mmCIF file of N, CA and C in Angstrom:
data_model
loop_
_atom_site.group_PDB
_atom_site.id
_atom_site.type_symbol
_atom_site.label_atom_id
_atom_site.label_comp_id
_atom_site.label_asym_id
_atom_site.label_seq_id
_atom_site.Cartn_x
_atom_site.Cartn_y
_atom_site.Cartn_z
ATOM 1 N N MET A 227 87.177 94.909 100.371
ATOM 2 C CA MET A 227 86.197 94.740 101.443
ATOM 3 C C MET A 227 85.454 95.839 101.949
ATOM 4 N N LYS A 228 86.441 97.000 101.868
ATOM 5 C CA LYS A 228 85.815 98.210 102.352
ATOM 6 C C LYS A 228 84.456 98.456 101.506
ATOM 7 N N LYS A 229 84.503 98.379 100.167
ATOM 8 C CA LYS A 229 83.259 98.642 99.384
ATOM 9 C C LYS A 229 82.247 97.648 99.640
ATOM 10 N N ARG A 230 82.502 96.489 100.067
ATOM 11 C CA ARG A 230 81.324 95.470 100.484
ATOM 12 C C ARG A 230 80.784 96.068 101.784
ATOM 13 N N ILE A 231 81.651 96.345 102.773
ATOM 14 C CA ILE A 231 80.975 96.664 104.116
ATOM 15 C C ILE A 231 80.411 97.991 103.817
ATOM 16 N N LYS A 232 80.672 98.736 102.866
ATOM 17 C CA LYS A 232 79.976 100.300 102.704
ATOM 18 C C LYS A 232 78.709 99.728 101.933
ATOM 19 N N TYR A 233 78.700 98.880 100.969
ATOM 20 C CA TYR A 233 77.275 98.356 100.439
ATOM 21 C C TYR A 233 76.399 97.667 101.429
ATOM 22 N N MET A 234 77.001 97.096 102.286
ATOM 23 C CA MET A 234 76.122 96.318 103.391
ATOM 24 C C MET A 234 75.485 97.496 104.238
ATOM 25 N N TYR A 235 76.209 98.247 104.626
ATOM 26 C CA TYR A 235 75.849 99.542 105.478
ATOM 27 C C TYR A 235 74.656 100.353 104.878
ATOM 28 N N GLU A 236 75.153 100.640 103.282
ATOM 29 C CA GLU A 236 74.012 101.306 102.806
ATOM 30 C C GLU A 236 72.570 100.764 102.477
ATOM 31 N N THR A 237 72.763 99.378 102.148
ATOM 32 C CA THR A 237 71.576 98.845 101.586
ATOM 33 C C THR A 237 70.670 98.108 102.908
ATOM 34 N N GLY A 238 71.414 97.898 103.973
ATOM 35 C CA GLY A 238 70.684 97.556 105.062
ATOM 36 C C GLY A 238 71.075 96.104 105.254
ATOM 37 N N ASN A 239 70.770 95.425 106.226
ATOM 38 C CA ASN A 239 71.316 94.085 106.497
ATOM 39 C C ASN A 239 70.336 93.100 106.010
ATOM 40 N N THR A 240 70.206 92.636 104.852
ATOM 41 C CA THR A 240 69.111 91.564 104.443
ATOM 42 C C THR A 240 69.565 90.206 104.936
ATOM 43 N N SER A 241 68.698 89.816 105.703
ATOM 44 C CA SER A 241 68.764 88.251 106.153
ATOM 45 C C SER A 241 69.213 87.350 105.003
ATOM 46 N N LEU A 242 70.145 86.527 105.287
ATOM 47 C CA LEU A 242 70.442 85.507 104.203
ATOM 48 C C LEU A 242 69.293 84.416 104.197
ATOM 49 N N LEU A 243 68.521 84.045 105.341
ATOM 50 C CA LEU A 243 67.488 83.288 105.345
ATOM 51 C C LEU A 243 66.238 84.018 104.667
ATOM 52 N N GLN A 244 66.053 85.155 104.892
ATOM 53 C CA GLN A 244 65.074 85.998 104.155
ATOM 54 C C GLN A 244 65.244 85.698 102.592
ATOM 55 N N ILE A 245 66.512 86.026 102.198
ATOM 56 C CA ILE A 245 66.782 85.661 100.763
ATOM 57 C C ILE A 245 66.305 84.032 100.369
ATOM 58 N N ILE A 246 66.768 83.407 100.991
ATOM 59 C CA ILE A 246 66.570 81.730 100.529
ATOM 60 C C ILE A 246 64.830 81.592 100.879
ATOM 61 N N PHE A 247 64.357 82.080 101.769
ATOM 62 C CA PHE A 247 62.906 81.566 102.075
ATOM 63 C C PHE A 247 62.053 82.529 101.100
ATOM 64 N N SER A 248 62.616 83.487 100.279
ATOM 65 C CA SER A 248 61.741 84.081 99.398
ATOM 66 C C SER A 248 61.874 83.445 97.938
ATOM 67 N N SER A 249 62.256 82.322 97.902
ATOM 68 C CA SER A 249 62.590 81.501 96.699
ATOM 69 C C SER A 249 61.186 81.081 96.324
ATOM 70 N N GLU A 250 60.842 81.205 94.856
ATOM 71 C CA GLU A 250 59.615 80.622 94.340
ATOM 72 C C GLU A 250 59.577 79.273 93.964
ATOM 73 N N SER A 251 60.703 78.721 93.590
ATOM 74 C CA SER A 251 60.819 77.125 93.225
ATOM 75 C C SER A 251 62.351 76.792 93.806
ATOM 76 N N MET A 252 62.348 75.493 93.328
ATOM 77 C CA MET A 252 63.242 74.751 93.927
ATOM 78 C C MET A 252 64.607 75.124 93.075
ATOM 79 N N GLY A 253 64.509 75.323 91.925
ATOM 80 C CA GLY A 253 65.498 75.857 91.132
ATOM 81 C C GLY A 253 65.932 77.310 91.850
ATOM 82 N N ASP A 254 64.968 78.302 91.891
ATOM 83 C CA ASP A 254 65.237 79.565 92.349
ATOM 84 C C ASP A 254 66.027 79.271 93.762
ATOM 85 N N PHE A 255 65.678 78.460 94.652
ATOM 86 C CA PHE A 255 66.127 78.131 95.933
ATOM 87 C C PHE A 255 67.472 77.702 95.825
ATOM 88 N N LEU A 256 67.898 76.919 94.870
ATOM 89 C CA LEU A 256 69.358 76.336 94.561
ATOM 90 C C LEU A 256 70.055 77.629 94.019
ATOM 91 N N ASN A 257 69.493 78.376 93.295
ATOM 92 C CA ASN A 257 70.482 79.490 92.801
ATOM 93 C C ASN A 257 70.727 80.563 93.736
ATOM 94 N N LYS A 258 69.685 80.989 94.420
ATOM 95 C CA LYS A 258 69.917 81.752 95.666
ATOM 96 C C LYS A 258 71.046 81.110 96.761
ATOM 97 N N ALA A 259 70.962 79.889 96.958
ATOM 98 C CA ALA A 259 71.753 79.209 97.879
ATOM 99 C C ALA A 259 73.244 79.373 97.494
ATOM 100 N N ASP A 260 73.291 79.078 96.025
ATOM 101 C CA ASP A 260 74.707 79.056 95.242
ATOM 102 C C ASP A 260 75.078 80.740 95.361
ATOM 103 N N PHE A 261 74.501 81.558 95.080
ATOM 104 C CA PHE A 261 74.868 82.834 95.007
ATOM 105 C C PHE A 261 75.333 83.243 96.662
ATOM 106 N N ILE A 262 74.613 82.950 97.607
ATOM 107 C CA ILE A 262 75.038 83.181 99.007
ATOM 108 C C ILE A 262 76.319 82.406 99.274
ATOM 109 N N GLN A 263 76.667 81.254 98.950
ATOM 110 C CA GLN A 263 77.785 80.658 99.134
ATOM 111 C C GLN A 263 79.089 81.141 98.297
ATOM 112 N N ASN A 264 78.511 81.858 97.169
ATOM 113 C CA ASN A 264 79.764 82.353 96.551
ATOM 114 C C ASN A 264 80.092 83.984 97.158
ATOM 115 N N ILE A 265 79.363 84.468 97.753
ATOM 116 C CA ILE A 265 79.439 85.827 98.522
ATOM 117 C C ILE A 265 80.110 85.587 99.636
ATOM 118 N N SER A 266 79.753 84.427 100.479
ATOM 119 C CA SER A 266 80.443 83.997 101.751
ATOM 120 C C SER A 266 82.000 83.550 101.376
ATOM 121 N N ASP A 267 82.203 82.914 100.208
ATOM 122 C CA ASP A 267 83.427 82.487 100.055
ATOM 123 C C ASP A 267 84.320 83.735 99.800
ATOM 124 N N TYR A 268 83.687 84.604 99.033
ATOM 125 C CA TYR A 268 84.411 85.789 98.596
ATOM 126 C C TYR A 268 84.780 86.535 99.991
ATOM 127 N N ASP A 269 83.699 86.874 100.842
ATOM 128 C CA ASP A 269 84.137 87.588 101.844
ATOM 129 C C ASP A 269 85.093 86.765 102.649
ATOM 130 N N ARG A 270 85.092 85.615 102.811
ATOM 131 C CA ARG A 270 85.973 84.862 103.482
ATOM 132 C C ARG A 270 87.596 85.001 102.918
ATOM 133 N N ASN A 271 87.773 84.967 101.470
ATOM 134 C CA ASN A 271 88.731 85.208 100.984
ATOM 135 C C ASN A 271 89.522 86.790 101.119
ATOM 136 N N MET A 272 88.664 87.496 101.071
ATOM 137 C CA MET A 272 88.964 89.136 101.129
ATOM 138 C C MET A 272 89.341 88.997 102.418
ATOM 139 N N LEU A 273 88.764 88.550 103.878
ATOM 140 C CA LEU A 273 89.181 88.740 105.030
ATOM 141 C C LEU A 273 90.583 88.116 105.243
ATOM 142 N N LEU A 274 90.751 87.160 104.708
ATOM 143 C CA LEU A 274 92.116 86.306 104.972
ATOM 144 C C LEU A 274 93.311 87.220 104.093
ATOM 145 N N GLU A 275 93.047 87.637 103.024
ATOM 146 C CA GLU A 275 93.813 88.655 102.282
ATOM 147 C C GLU A 275 94.208 89.912 103.006
ATOM 148 N N LEU A 276 93.102 90.370 103.742
ATOM 149 C CA LEU A 276 93.263 91.561 104.641
ATOM 150 C C LEU A 276 94.296 91.274 105.708
ATOM 151 N N GLN A 277 94.009 90.275 106.450
ATOM 152 C CA GLN A 277 94.644 89.888 107.535
ATOM 153 C C GLN A 277 96.195 89.483 107.081
ATOM 154 N N GLU A 278 96.365 88.837 105.922
ATOM 155 C CA GLU A 278 97.796 88.725 105.450
ATOM 156 C C GLU A 278 98.559 90.012 105.207
ATOM 157 N N THR A 279 97.794 91.031 104.625
ATOM 158 C CA THR A 279 98.309 92.253 104.091
ATOM 159 C C THR A 279 98.731 92.838 105.639
ATOM 160 N N GLN A 280 97.795 92.926 106.595
ATOM 161 C CA GLN A 280 98.000 93.503 107.818
ATOM 162 C C GLN A 280 99.487 92.984 108.629
ATOM 163 N N GLN A 281 99.389 91.537 108.421
ATOM 164 C CA GLN A 281 100.631 91.054 108.817
ATOM 165 C C GLN A 281 101.964 91.241 108.246
ATOM 166 N N GLN A 282 101.764 91.426 106.952
ATOM 167 C CA GLN A 282 103.042 91.905 106.051
ATOM 168 C C GLN A 282 103.450 93.405 106.564
ATOM 169 N N ILE A 283 102.481 94.012 106.824
ATOM 170 C CA ILE A 283 102.549 95.531 107.070
ATOM 171 C C ILE A 283 103.521 95.466 108.495
ATOM 172 N N ALA A 284 102.719 94.686 109.396
ATOM 173 C CA ALA A 284 103.515 94.684 110.711
ATOM 174 C C ALA A 284 105.040 94.208 110.634
ATOM 175 N N ASP A 285 105.184 93.097 109.800
ATOM 176 C CA ASP A 285 106.472 92.627 109.854
ATOM 177 C C ASP A 285 107.406 93.646 109.116
ATOM 178 N N GLU A 286 107.232 94.499 108.031
ATOM 179 C CA GLU A 286 107.745 95.362 107.313
ATOM 180 C C GLU A 286 108.163 96.787 108.342
ATOM 181 N N LYS A 287 106.998 96.729 109.252
ATOM 182 C CA LYS A 287 107.214 97.987 110.145
ATOM 183 C C LYS A 287 108.388 97.600 111.334
ATOM 184 N N GLN A 288 108.207 96.425 111.580
ATOM 185 C CA GLN A 288 109.003 95.839 112.730
ATOM 186 C C GLN A 288 110.357 95.631 112.127
ATOM 187 N N THR A 289 110.710 95.530 110.762
ATOM 188 C CA THR A 289 111.871 95.444 110.202
ATOM 189 C C THR A 289 112.585 96.916 110.147
ATOM 190 N N LEU A 290 111.729 97.674 109.596
ATOM 191 C CA LEU A 290 112.176 99.089 109.508
ATOM 192 C C LEU A 290 112.585 99.691 110.687
ATOM 193 N N GLU A 291 111.896 99.528 111.783
ATOM 194 C CA GLU A 291 112.082 99.953 113.190
ATOM 195 C C GLU A 291 113.537 99.177 113.636
ATOM 196 N N ASN A 292 113.623 98.161 113.319
ATOM 197 C CA ASN A 292 115.191 97.557 113.645
ATOM 198 C C ASN A 292 116.233 98.130 113.116
ATOM 199 N N GLN A 293 115.935 98.511 111.813
ATOM 200 C CA GLN A 293 116.885 99.119 110.857
ATOM 201 C C GLN A 293 117.170 100.612 111.342
ATOM 202 N N GLN A 294 116.120 101.229 111.691
ATOM 203 C CA GLN A 294 116.367 102.494 112.138
ATOM 204 C C GLN A 294 117.239 102.622 113.533
ATOM 205 N N THR A 295 116.912 101.689 114.347
ATOM 206 C CA THR A 295 117.666 101.579 115.836
ATOM 207 C C THR A 295 119.169 101.312 115.352
ATOM 208 N N SER A 296 119.147 100.374 114.539
ATOM 209 C CA SER A 296 120.687 100.124 114.107
ATOM 210 C C SER A 296 121.541 101.362 113.712
ATOM 211 N N LEU A 297 120.869 101.918 112.605
ATOM 212 C CA LEU A 297 121.527 103.267 112.033
ATOM 213 C C LEU A 297 121.519 104.123 112.934
ATOM 214 N N THR A 298 120.777 104.149 114.021
ATOM 215 C CA THR A 298 120.955 105.402 115.053
ATOM 216 C C THR A 298 122.024 104.966 115.843
ATOM 217 N N GLU A 299 122.267 103.598 116.442
ATOM 218 C CA GLU A 299 123.351 103.390 116.964
ATOM 219 C C GLU A 299 124.712 103.491 116.368
ATOM 220 N N LEU A 300 124.557 103.330 115.144
ATOM 221 C CA LEU A 300 125.928 103.626 114.253
ATOM 222 C C LEU A 300 126.190 104.961 114.197
ATOM 223 N N GLN A 301 125.061 105.617 114.226
ATOM 224 C CA GLN A 301 125.502 107.323 113.782
ATOM 225 C C GLN A 301 125.988 107.841 115.231
#
C-alpha cells in the first residue's frame, strides 16, 4: 500500500476517466477498463488487509497492557 501511494504521488494523479477516454478502439477501451478494475480490486484488498493488521496490532497491544497490569499487581 505504501509503495502504491508513493507511486501515485510521484507520477501525479491521472484521472481514470482520462485513461478510459484515451482509448483508440473498443478492445482498447475494454482492456483499460479491466486494468482499472484490477487496480481498484487490488487497492481495496490491500486497504482491507491494512485495516485487519491495524486491528490485530490494537488487540495485541491491549492484551499486552492487560498482562503488564496483572504482572505489576502481582509484583
